[in-house]
mmCIF file of C-alpha atoms and ligand atoms in Angstrom:
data_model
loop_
_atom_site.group_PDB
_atom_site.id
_atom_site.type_symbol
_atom_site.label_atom_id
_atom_site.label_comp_id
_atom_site.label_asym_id
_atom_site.label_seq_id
_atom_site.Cartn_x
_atom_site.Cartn_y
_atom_site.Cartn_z
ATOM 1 C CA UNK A 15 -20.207 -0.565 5.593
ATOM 2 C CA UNK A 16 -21.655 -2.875 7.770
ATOM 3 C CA UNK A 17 -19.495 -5.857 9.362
ATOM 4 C CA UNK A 18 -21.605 -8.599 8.127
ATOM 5 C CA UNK A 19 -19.692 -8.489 4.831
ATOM 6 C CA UNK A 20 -16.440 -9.573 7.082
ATOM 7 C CA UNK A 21 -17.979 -12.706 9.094
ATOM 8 C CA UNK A 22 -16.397 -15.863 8.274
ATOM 9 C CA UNK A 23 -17.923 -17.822 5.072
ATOM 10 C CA UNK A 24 -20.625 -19.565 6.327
ATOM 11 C CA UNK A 25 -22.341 -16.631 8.262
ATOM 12 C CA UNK A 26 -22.531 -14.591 5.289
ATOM 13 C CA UNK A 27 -24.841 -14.716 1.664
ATOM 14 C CA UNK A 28 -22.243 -12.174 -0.144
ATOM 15 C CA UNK A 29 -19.827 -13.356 -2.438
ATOM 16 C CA UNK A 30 -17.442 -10.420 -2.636
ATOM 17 C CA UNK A 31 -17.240 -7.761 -0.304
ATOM 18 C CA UNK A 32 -16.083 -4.317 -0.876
ATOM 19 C CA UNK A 33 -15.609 -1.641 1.181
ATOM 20 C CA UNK A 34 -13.839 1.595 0.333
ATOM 21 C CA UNK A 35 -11.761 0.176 -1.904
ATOM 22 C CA UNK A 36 -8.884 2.962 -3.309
ATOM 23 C CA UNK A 37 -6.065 2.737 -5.650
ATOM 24 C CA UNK A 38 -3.644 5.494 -6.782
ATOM 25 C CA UNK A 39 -1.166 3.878 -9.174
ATOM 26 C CA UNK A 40 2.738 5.430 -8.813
ATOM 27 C CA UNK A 41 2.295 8.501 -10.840
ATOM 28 C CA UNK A 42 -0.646 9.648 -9.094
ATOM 29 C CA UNK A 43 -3.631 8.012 -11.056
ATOM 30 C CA UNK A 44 -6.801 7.528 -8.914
ATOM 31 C CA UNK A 45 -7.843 4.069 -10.576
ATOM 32 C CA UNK A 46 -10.545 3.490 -7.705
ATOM 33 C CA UNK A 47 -11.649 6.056 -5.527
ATOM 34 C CA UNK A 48 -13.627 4.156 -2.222
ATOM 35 C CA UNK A 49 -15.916 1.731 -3.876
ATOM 36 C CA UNK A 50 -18.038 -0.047 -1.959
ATOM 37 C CA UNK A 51 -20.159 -3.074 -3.051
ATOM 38 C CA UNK A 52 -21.151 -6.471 -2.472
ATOM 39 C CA UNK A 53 -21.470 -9.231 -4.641
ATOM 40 C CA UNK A 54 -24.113 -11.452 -3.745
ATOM 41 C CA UNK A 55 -23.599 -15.072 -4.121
ATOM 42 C CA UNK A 56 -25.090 -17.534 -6.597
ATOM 43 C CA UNK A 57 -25.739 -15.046 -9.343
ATOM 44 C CA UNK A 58 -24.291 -13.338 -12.242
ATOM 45 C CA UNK A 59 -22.754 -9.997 -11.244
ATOM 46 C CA UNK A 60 -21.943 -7.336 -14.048
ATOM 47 C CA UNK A 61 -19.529 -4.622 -13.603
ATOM 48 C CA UNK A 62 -20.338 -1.833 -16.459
ATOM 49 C CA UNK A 63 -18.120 0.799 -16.866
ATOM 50 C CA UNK A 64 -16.406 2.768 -20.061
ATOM 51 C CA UNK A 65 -12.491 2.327 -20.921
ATOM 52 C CA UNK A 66 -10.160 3.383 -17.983
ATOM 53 C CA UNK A 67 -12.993 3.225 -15.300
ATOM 54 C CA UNK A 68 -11.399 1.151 -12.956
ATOM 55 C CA UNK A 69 -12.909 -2.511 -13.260
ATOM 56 C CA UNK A 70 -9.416 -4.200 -14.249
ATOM 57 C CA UNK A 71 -8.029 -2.515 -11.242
ATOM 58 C CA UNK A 72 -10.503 -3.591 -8.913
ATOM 59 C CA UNK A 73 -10.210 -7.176 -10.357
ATOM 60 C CA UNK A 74 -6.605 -7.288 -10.542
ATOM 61 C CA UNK A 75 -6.678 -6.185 -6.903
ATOM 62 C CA UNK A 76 -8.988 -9.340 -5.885
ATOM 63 C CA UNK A 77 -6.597 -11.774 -7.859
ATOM 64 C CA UNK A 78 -3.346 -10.180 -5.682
ATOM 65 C CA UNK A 79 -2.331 -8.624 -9.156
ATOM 66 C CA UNK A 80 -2.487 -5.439 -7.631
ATOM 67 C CA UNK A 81 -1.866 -4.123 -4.215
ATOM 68 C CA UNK A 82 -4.608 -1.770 -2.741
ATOM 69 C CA UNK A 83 -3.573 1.513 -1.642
ATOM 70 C CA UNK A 84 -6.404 1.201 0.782
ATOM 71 C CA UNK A 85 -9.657 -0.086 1.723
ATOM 72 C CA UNK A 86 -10.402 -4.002 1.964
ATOM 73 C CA UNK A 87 -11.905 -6.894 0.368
ATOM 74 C CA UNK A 88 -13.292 -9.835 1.188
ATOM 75 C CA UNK A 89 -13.751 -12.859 -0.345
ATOM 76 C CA UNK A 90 -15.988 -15.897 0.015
ATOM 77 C CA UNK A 91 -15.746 -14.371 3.337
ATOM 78 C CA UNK A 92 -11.970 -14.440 3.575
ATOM 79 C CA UNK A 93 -10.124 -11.133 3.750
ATOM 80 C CA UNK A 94 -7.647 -10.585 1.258
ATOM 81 C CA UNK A 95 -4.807 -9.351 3.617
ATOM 82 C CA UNK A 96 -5.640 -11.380 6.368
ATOM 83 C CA UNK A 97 -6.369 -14.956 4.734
ATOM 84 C CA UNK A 98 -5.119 -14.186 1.370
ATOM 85 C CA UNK A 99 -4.487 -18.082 0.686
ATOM 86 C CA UNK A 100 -8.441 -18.984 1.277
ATOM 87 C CA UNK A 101 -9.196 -15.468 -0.581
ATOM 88 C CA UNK A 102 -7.074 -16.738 -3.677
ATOM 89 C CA UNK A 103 -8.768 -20.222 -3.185
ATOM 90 C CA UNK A 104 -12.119 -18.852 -3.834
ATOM 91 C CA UNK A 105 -11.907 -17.439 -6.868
ATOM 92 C CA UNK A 106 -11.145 -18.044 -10.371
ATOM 93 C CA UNK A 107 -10.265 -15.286 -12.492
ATOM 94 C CA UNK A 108 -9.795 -14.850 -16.181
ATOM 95 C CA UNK A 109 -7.689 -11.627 -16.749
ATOM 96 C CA UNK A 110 -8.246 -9.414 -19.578
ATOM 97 C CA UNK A 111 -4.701 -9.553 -21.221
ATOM 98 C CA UNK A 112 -4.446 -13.023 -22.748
ATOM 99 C CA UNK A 113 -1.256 -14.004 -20.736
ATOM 100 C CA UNK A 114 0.110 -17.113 -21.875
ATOM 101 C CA UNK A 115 3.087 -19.359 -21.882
ATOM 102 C CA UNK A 116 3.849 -20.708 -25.398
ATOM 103 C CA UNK A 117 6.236 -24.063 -24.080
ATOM 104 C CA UNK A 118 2.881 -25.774 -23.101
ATOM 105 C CA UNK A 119 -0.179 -27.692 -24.457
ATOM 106 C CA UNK A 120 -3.473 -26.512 -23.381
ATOM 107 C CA UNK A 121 -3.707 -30.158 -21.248
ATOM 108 C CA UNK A 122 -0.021 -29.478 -19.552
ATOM 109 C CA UNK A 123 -1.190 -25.891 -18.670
ATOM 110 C CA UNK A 124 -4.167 -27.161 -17.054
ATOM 111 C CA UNK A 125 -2.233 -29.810 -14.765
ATOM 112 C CA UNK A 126 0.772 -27.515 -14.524
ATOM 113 C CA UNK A 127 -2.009 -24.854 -12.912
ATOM 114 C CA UNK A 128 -3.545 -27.659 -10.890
ATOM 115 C CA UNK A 129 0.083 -28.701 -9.591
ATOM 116 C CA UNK A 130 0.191 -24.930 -8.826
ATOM 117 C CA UNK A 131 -3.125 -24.882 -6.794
ATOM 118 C CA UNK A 132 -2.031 -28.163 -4.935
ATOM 119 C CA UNK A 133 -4.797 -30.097 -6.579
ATOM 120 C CA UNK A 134 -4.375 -33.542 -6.072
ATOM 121 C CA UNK A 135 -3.594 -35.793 -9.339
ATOM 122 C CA UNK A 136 -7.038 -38.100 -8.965
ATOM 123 C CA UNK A 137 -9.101 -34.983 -8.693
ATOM 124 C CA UNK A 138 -8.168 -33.572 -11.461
ATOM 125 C CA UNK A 139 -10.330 -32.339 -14.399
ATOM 126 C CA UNK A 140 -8.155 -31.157 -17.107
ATOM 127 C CA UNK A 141 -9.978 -33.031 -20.002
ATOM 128 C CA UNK A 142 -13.427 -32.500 -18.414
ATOM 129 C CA UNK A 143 -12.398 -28.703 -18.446
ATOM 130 C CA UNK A 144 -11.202 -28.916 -21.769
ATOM 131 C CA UNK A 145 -14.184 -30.107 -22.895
ATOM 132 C CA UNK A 146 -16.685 -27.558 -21.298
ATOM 133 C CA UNK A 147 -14.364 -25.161 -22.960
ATOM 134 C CA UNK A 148 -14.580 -26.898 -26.366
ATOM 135 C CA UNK A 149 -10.868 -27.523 -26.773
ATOM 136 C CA UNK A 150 -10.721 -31.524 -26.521
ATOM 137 C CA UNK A 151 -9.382 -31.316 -30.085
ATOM 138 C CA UNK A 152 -6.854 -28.828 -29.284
ATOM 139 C CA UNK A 153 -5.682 -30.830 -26.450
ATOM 140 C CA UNK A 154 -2.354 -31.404 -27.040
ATOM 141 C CA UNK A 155 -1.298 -28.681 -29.855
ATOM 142 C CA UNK A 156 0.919 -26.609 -29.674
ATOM 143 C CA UNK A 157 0.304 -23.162 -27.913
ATOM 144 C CA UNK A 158 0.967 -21.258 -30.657
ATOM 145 C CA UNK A 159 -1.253 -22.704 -32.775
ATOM 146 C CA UNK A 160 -4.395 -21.462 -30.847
ATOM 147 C CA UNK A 161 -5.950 -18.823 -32.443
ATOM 148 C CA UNK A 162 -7.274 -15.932 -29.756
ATOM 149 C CA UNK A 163 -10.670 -17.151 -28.757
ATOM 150 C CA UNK A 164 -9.267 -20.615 -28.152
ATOM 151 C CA UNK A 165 -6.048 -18.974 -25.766
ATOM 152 C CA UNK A 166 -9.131 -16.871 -23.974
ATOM 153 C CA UNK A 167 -11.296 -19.843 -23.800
ATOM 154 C CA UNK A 168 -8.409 -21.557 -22.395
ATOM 155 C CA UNK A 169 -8.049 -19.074 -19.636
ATOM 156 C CA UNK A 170 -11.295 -20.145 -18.976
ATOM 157 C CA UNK A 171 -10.336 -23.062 -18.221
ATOM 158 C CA UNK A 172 -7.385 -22.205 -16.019
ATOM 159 C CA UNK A 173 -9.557 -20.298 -13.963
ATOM 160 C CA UNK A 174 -11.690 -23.296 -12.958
ATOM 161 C CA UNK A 175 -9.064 -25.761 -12.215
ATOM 162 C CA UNK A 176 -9.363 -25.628 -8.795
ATOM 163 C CA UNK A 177 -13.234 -25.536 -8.753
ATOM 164 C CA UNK A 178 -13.750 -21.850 -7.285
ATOM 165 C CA UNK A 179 -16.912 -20.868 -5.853
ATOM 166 C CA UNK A 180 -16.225 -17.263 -7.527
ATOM 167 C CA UNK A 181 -15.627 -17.014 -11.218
ATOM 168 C CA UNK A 182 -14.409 -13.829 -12.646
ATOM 169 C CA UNK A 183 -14.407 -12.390 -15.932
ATOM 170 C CA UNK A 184 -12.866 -9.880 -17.470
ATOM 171 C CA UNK A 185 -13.773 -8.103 -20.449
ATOM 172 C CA UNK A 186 -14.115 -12.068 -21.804
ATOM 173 C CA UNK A 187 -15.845 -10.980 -25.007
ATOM 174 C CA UNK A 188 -13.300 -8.229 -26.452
ATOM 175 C CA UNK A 189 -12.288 -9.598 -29.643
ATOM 176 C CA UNK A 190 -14.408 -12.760 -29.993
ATOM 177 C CA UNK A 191 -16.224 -13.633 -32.172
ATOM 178 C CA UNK A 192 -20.200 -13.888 -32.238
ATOM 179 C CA UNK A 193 -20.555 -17.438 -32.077
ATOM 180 C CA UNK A 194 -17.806 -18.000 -29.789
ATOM 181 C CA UNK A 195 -19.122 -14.998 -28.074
ATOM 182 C CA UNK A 196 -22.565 -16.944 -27.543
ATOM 183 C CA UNK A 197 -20.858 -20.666 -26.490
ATOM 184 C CA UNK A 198 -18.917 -18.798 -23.602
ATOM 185 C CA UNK A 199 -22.123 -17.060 -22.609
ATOM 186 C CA UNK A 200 -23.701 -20.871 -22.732
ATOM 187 C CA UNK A 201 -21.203 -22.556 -20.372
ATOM 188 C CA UNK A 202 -21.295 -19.254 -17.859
ATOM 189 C CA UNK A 203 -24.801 -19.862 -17.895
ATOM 190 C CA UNK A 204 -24.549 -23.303 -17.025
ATOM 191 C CA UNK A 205 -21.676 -23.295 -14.730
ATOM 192 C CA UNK A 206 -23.995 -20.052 -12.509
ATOM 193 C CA UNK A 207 -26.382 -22.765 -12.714
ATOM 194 C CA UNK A 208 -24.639 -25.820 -10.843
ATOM 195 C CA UNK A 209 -24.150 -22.798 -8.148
ATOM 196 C CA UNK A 210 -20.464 -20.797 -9.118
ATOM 197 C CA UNK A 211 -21.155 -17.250 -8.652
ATOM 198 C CA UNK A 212 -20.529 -15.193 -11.627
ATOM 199 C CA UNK A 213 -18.969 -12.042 -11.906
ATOM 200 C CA UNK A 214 -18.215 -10.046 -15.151
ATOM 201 C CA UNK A 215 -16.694 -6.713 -16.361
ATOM 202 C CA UNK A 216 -17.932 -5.428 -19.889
ATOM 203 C CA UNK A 217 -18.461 -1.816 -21.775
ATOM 204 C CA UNK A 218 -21.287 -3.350 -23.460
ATOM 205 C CA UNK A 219 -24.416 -2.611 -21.671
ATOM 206 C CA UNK A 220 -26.441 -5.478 -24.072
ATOM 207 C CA UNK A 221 -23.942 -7.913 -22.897
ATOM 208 C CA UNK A 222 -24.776 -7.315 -19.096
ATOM 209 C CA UNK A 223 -28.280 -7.158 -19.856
ATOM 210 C CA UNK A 224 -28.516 -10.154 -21.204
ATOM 211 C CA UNK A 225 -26.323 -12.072 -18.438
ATOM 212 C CA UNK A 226 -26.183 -10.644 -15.542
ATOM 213 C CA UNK A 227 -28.834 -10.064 -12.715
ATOM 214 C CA UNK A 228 -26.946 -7.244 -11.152
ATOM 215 C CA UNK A 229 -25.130 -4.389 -12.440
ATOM 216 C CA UNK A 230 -22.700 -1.964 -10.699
ATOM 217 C CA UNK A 231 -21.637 0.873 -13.344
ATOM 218 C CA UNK A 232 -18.517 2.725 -12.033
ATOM 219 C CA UNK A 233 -16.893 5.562 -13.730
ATOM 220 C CA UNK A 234 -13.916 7.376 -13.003
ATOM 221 C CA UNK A 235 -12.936 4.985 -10.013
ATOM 222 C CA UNK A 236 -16.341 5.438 -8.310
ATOM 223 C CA UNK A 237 -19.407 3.201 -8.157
ATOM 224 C CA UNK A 238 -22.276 5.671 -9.630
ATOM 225 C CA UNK A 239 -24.822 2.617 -9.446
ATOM 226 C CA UNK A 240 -25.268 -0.722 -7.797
ATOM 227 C CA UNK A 241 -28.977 -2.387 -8.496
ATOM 228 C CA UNK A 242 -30.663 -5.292 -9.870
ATOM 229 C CA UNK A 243 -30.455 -5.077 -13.680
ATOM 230 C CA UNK A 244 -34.337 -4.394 -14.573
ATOM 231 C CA UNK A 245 -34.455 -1.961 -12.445
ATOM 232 C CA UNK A 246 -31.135 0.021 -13.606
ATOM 233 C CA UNK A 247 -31.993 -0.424 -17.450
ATOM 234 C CA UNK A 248 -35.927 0.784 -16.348
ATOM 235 C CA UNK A 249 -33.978 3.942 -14.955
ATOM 236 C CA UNK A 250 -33.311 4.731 -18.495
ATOM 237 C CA UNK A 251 -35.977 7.120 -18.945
ATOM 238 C CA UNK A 252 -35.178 8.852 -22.509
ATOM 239 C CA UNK A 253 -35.733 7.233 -25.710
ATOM 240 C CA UNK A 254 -35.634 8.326 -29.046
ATOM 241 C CA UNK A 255 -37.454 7.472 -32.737
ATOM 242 C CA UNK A 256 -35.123 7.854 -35.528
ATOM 243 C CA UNK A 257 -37.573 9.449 -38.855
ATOM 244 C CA UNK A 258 -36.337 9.533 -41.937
ATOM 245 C CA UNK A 259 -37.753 12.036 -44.701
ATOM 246 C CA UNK A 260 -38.567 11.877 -48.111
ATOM 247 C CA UNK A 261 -38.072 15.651 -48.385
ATOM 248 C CA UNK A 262 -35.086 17.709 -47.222
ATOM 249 C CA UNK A 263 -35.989 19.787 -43.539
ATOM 250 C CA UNK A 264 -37.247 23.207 -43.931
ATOM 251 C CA UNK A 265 -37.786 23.618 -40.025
ATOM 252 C CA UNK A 266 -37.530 21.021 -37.050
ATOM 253 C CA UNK A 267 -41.116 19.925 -35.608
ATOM 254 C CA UNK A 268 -41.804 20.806 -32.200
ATOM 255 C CA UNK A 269 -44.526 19.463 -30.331
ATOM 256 C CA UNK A 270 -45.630 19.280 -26.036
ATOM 257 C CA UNK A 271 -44.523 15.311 -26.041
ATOM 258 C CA UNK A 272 -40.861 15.802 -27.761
ATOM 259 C CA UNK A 273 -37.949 16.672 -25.238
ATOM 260 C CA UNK A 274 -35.541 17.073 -28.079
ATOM 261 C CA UNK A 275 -35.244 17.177 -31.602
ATOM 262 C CA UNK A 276 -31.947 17.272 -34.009
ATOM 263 C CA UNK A 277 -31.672 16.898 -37.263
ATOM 264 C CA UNK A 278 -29.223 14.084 -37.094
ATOM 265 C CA UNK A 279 -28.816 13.835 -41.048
ATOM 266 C CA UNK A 280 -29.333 15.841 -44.288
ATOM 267 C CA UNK A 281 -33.203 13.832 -44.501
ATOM 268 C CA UNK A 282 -33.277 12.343 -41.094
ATOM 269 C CA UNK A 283 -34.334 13.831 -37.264
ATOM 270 C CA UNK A 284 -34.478 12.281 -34.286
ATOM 271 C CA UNK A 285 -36.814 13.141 -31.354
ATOM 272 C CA UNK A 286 -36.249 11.929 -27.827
ATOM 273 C CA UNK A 287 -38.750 11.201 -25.838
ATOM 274 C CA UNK A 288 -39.779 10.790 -22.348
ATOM 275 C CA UNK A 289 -41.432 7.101 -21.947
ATOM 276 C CA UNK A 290 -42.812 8.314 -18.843
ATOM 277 C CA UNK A 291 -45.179 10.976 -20.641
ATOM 278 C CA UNK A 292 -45.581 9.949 -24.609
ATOM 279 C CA UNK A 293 -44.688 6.386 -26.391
ATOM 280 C CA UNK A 294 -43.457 6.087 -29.997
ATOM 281 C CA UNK A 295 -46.941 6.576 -31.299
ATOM 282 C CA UNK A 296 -47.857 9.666 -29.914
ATOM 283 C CA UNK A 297 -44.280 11.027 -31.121
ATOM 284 C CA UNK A 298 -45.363 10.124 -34.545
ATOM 285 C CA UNK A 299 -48.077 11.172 -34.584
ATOM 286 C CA UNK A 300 -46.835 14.569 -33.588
ATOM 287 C CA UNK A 301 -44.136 14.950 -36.305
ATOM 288 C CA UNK A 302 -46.849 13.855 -38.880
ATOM 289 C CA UNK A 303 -49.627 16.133 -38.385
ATOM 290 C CA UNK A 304 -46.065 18.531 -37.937
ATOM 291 C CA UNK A 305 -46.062 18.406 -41.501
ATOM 292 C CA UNK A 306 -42.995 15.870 -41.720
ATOM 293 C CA UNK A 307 -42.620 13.824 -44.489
ATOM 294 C CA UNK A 308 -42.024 10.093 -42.766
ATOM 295 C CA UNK A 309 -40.173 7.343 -45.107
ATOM 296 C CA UNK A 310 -39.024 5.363 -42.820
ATOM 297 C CA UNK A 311 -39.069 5.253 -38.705
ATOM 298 C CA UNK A 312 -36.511 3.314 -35.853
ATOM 299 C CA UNK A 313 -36.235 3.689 -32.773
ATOM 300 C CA UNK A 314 -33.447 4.134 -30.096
ATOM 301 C CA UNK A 315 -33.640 1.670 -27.174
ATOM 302 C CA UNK A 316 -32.155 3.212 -23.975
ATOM 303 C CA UNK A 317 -28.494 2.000 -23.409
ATOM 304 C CA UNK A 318 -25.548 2.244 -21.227
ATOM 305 C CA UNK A 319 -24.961 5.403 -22.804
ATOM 306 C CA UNK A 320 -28.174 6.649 -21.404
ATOM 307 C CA UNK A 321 -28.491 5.562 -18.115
ATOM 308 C CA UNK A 322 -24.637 6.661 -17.727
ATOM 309 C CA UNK A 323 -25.365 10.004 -18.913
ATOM 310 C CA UNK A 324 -28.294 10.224 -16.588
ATOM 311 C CA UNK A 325 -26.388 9.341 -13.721
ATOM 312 C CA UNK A 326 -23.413 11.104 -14.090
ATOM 313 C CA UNK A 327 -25.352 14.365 -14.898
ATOM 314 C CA UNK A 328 -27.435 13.531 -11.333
ATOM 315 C CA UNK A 329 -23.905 12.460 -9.285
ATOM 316 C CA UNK A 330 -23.259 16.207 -10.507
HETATM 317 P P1 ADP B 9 -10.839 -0.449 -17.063
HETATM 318 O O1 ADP B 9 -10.490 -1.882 -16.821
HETATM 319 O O2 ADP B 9 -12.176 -0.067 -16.502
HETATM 320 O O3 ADP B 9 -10.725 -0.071 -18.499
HETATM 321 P P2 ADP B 9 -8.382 0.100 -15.609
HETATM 322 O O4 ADP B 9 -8.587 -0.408 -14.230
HETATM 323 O O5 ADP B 9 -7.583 -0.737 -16.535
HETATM 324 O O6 ADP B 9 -9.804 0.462 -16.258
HETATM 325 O O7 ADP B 9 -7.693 1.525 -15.525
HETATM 326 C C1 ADP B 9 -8.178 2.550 -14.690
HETATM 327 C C2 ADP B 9 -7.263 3.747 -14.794
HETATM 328 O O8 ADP B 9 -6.000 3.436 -14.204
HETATM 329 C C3 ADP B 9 -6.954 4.177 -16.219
HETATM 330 O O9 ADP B 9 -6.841 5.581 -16.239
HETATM 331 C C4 ADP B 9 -5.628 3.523 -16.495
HETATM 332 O O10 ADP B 9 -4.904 4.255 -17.452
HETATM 333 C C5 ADP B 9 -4.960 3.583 -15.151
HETATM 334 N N1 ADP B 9 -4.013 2.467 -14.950
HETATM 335 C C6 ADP B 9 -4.263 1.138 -15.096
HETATM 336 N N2 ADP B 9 -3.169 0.414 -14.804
HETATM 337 C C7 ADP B 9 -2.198 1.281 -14.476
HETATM 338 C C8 ADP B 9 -0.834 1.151 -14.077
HETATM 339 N N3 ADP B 9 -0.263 -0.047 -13.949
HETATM 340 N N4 ADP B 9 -0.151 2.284 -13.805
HETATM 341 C C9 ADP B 9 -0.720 3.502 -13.916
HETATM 342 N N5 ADP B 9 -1.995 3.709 -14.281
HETATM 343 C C10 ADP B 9 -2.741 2.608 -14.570
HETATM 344 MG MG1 MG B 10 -10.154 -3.390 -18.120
#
C-alpha cells in the first residue's frame, strides 16, 4: 500500500484507508485476514459480503469497538491509533445490533450524544435530525415505545449528531420494512448528495446495486473484489432462462449455446447461458426446435451469488 492513503486530510481524496487490516478474535477466529482498500470520498461505498464475512468486524474496528490485531486504518486521513480522537470525529456509524438505552426520549438521546461529542448547545440539531429521520412525532416518547425501524432510524440519527464527513452503515436494512427500507435509502441519497461520504455493509447484492457506486465483496476475512459497481455486476458473465413445460421431461435439451442445463422441477429446466456468446433468444430458440414444450419462460439476472461464485472459484 502506498503512503498517500496516510497523508494528513487535506492532501488526500480517500475517505477510509485500509491497509492489511487482520483480526483473530480470542479463540482463534480469523475475522479479517489483511484487507486492504480505500474508500474514496464523496460517494456511496458498498461492502458485500455473506453472513460471518468479516464486514461488522472491520466496521466495529473503525468505530474503536474492536481492537485490531494488526494492520492500520485511517480515517478522513487520521490514523486510528495515532489520532484516534480526529479518527472518531470523522465518522458516524450506525452499528448493526440496535443498542439502545430505554431511560431516554429519542430528543434526550440526541443531546445526551451531542453532550458526549462536545457539541456545543447552539449548534445543535437534534430536531432537525429528528426530522430527516422522520421521528418529529416520536420526539419525546418513550423509548420503549419505538417499534424497530424507528430505534434503527434513530441510530441514524445518533450517528450524525456531530455532522461526520463519513457515514457508516451497517446492515441498516435487516429487518425493515420496504417502505421504510426505501425512505432511509432517500435521506442516504440526499445526505451523499450535500457531500457525506457513504459507506454501507449489506448481503443483498440488489441493495448495493442500487446505492452504491463502489463495491468491495469480501469473504472469509479477505477482500476477493474492490471495483466500481457496473463494472463488478458486468463481471457476472452467466445467466440463466427459467422454461417451464407443458409436458413432463423425457430427456434434457442440449444445444452449442447452453453451458448448463438442470431440470430444476418436475415440468421446469433451466439453462445457463453465457451472455458473452448467446442471449435469451437464441437459448430459446434452441430448446424449441429441441423439441421442448415452452409454457412459460423467466429469466435469472446475474446476482451476488454469481459474481461470488465466479470469484471465489477464480481466487482458487
Ligand atoms: P459479518 O458482519 O460479515 O456477518 P462478522 O464480522 O460479524 O461478519 O464476523 C466475522 C467472523 O468473526 C464470524 O465467523 C463471526 O462468528 C466471528 N466473530 C464475530 N465477532 C466475534 C467475537 N466477538 N468473538 C469471536 N468471534 C467473533
Ligand atoms: Mg455483520
Amino acid at each position: 500500500m502506498t503512503e498517500k492513503c496516510f497523508k494528513p486530510p487535506f492532501m488526500t481524496d480517500i475517505a477510509i484507508a485500509i491497509d492489511a487490516l487482520t483480526k483473530v478474535y480470542a479463540g482463534g477466529k480469523r475475522a479479517l485476514d489483511g484487507v486492504t482498500l480505500d474508500v474514496p470520498r464523496g460517494g456511496i461505498y458498498g461492502l458485500l459480503g455473506p453472513n460471518g464475512a468479516g464486514k461488522s468486524t472491520l466496521i466495529n474496528i473503525l468505530s474503536g469497538m474492536v481492537r485490531k490485531t494488526s494492520g492500520r486504518a485511517a480515517i478522513w486521513g487520521f490514523d486510528i491509533d495515532e489520532h484516534p480522537r480526529n479518527a472518531k470525529a470523522s465518522i458516524g456509524i450506525v452499528p448493526q445490533e440496535i443498542v439502545f438505552d430505554p431511560f431516554f426520549t429519542p430528543f434526550e438521546t440526541l443531546e445526551l450524544v451531542a453532550g458526549l461529542y462536545g457539541v456545543a448547545k447552539g449548534k445543535r440539531r437534534s430536531d432537525e435530525l429528528l426530522a430527516a429521520v422522520g421521528l418529529s412525532d416520536k420526539r419525546d416518547a418513550y423509548a420503549r415505545t419505538l417499534s424497530g425501524g424507528m430505534k434503527r432510524r434513530l441510530l441514524v440519527a445518533k450517528a450524525l449528531v456531530h455532522s461526520p464527513p463519513i457515514i457508516v452503515l451497517d446492515e441498516p436494512t435487516a429487518g425493515v420494512d420496504i417502505d421504510l427500507r426505501e425512505q432511509l435509502w432517500a435521506y442516504v441519497r440526499q445526505l451523499n448528495r450535500e457531500g457525506v461520504t457513504v459507506v454501507l455493509t449489506t448481503h443483498y447484492l440488489e441493495e448495493a446495486e442500487q446505492l452504491c457506486d463502489r463495491i468491495a465483496i469480501i469473504n472469509h476475512g479477505k477482500l476477493i473484489a474492490d471495483k466500481p459497481t457496473r463494472e463488478l455486476v458486468g463481471m457476472a458473465r452467466e445467466k440463466a432462462v427459467v422454461l417451464t413445460l407443458g409436458a413432463d421431461i423425457s430427456a434434457l435439451p442440449d444445444h452449442g449455446s447452453f453451458e448448463k442445463v438442470e431440470q430444476t422441477g418436475p415440468r421446469e429446466v433451466t439453462i445457463s447461458y453465457n451472455k458473452d456468446r448467446a442471449n435469451a433468444g437464441d437459448v430459446l430458440a434452441a430448446a424449441a426446435a429441441a423439441g421442448l414444450a415452452i409454457v412459460d419462460v423467466s429469466t435469472r439476472e446475474a446476482d451476488l451469488e454469481d459474481v461470488f461464485v465466479q470469484l471465489t472459484r477464480a481466487a482458487a
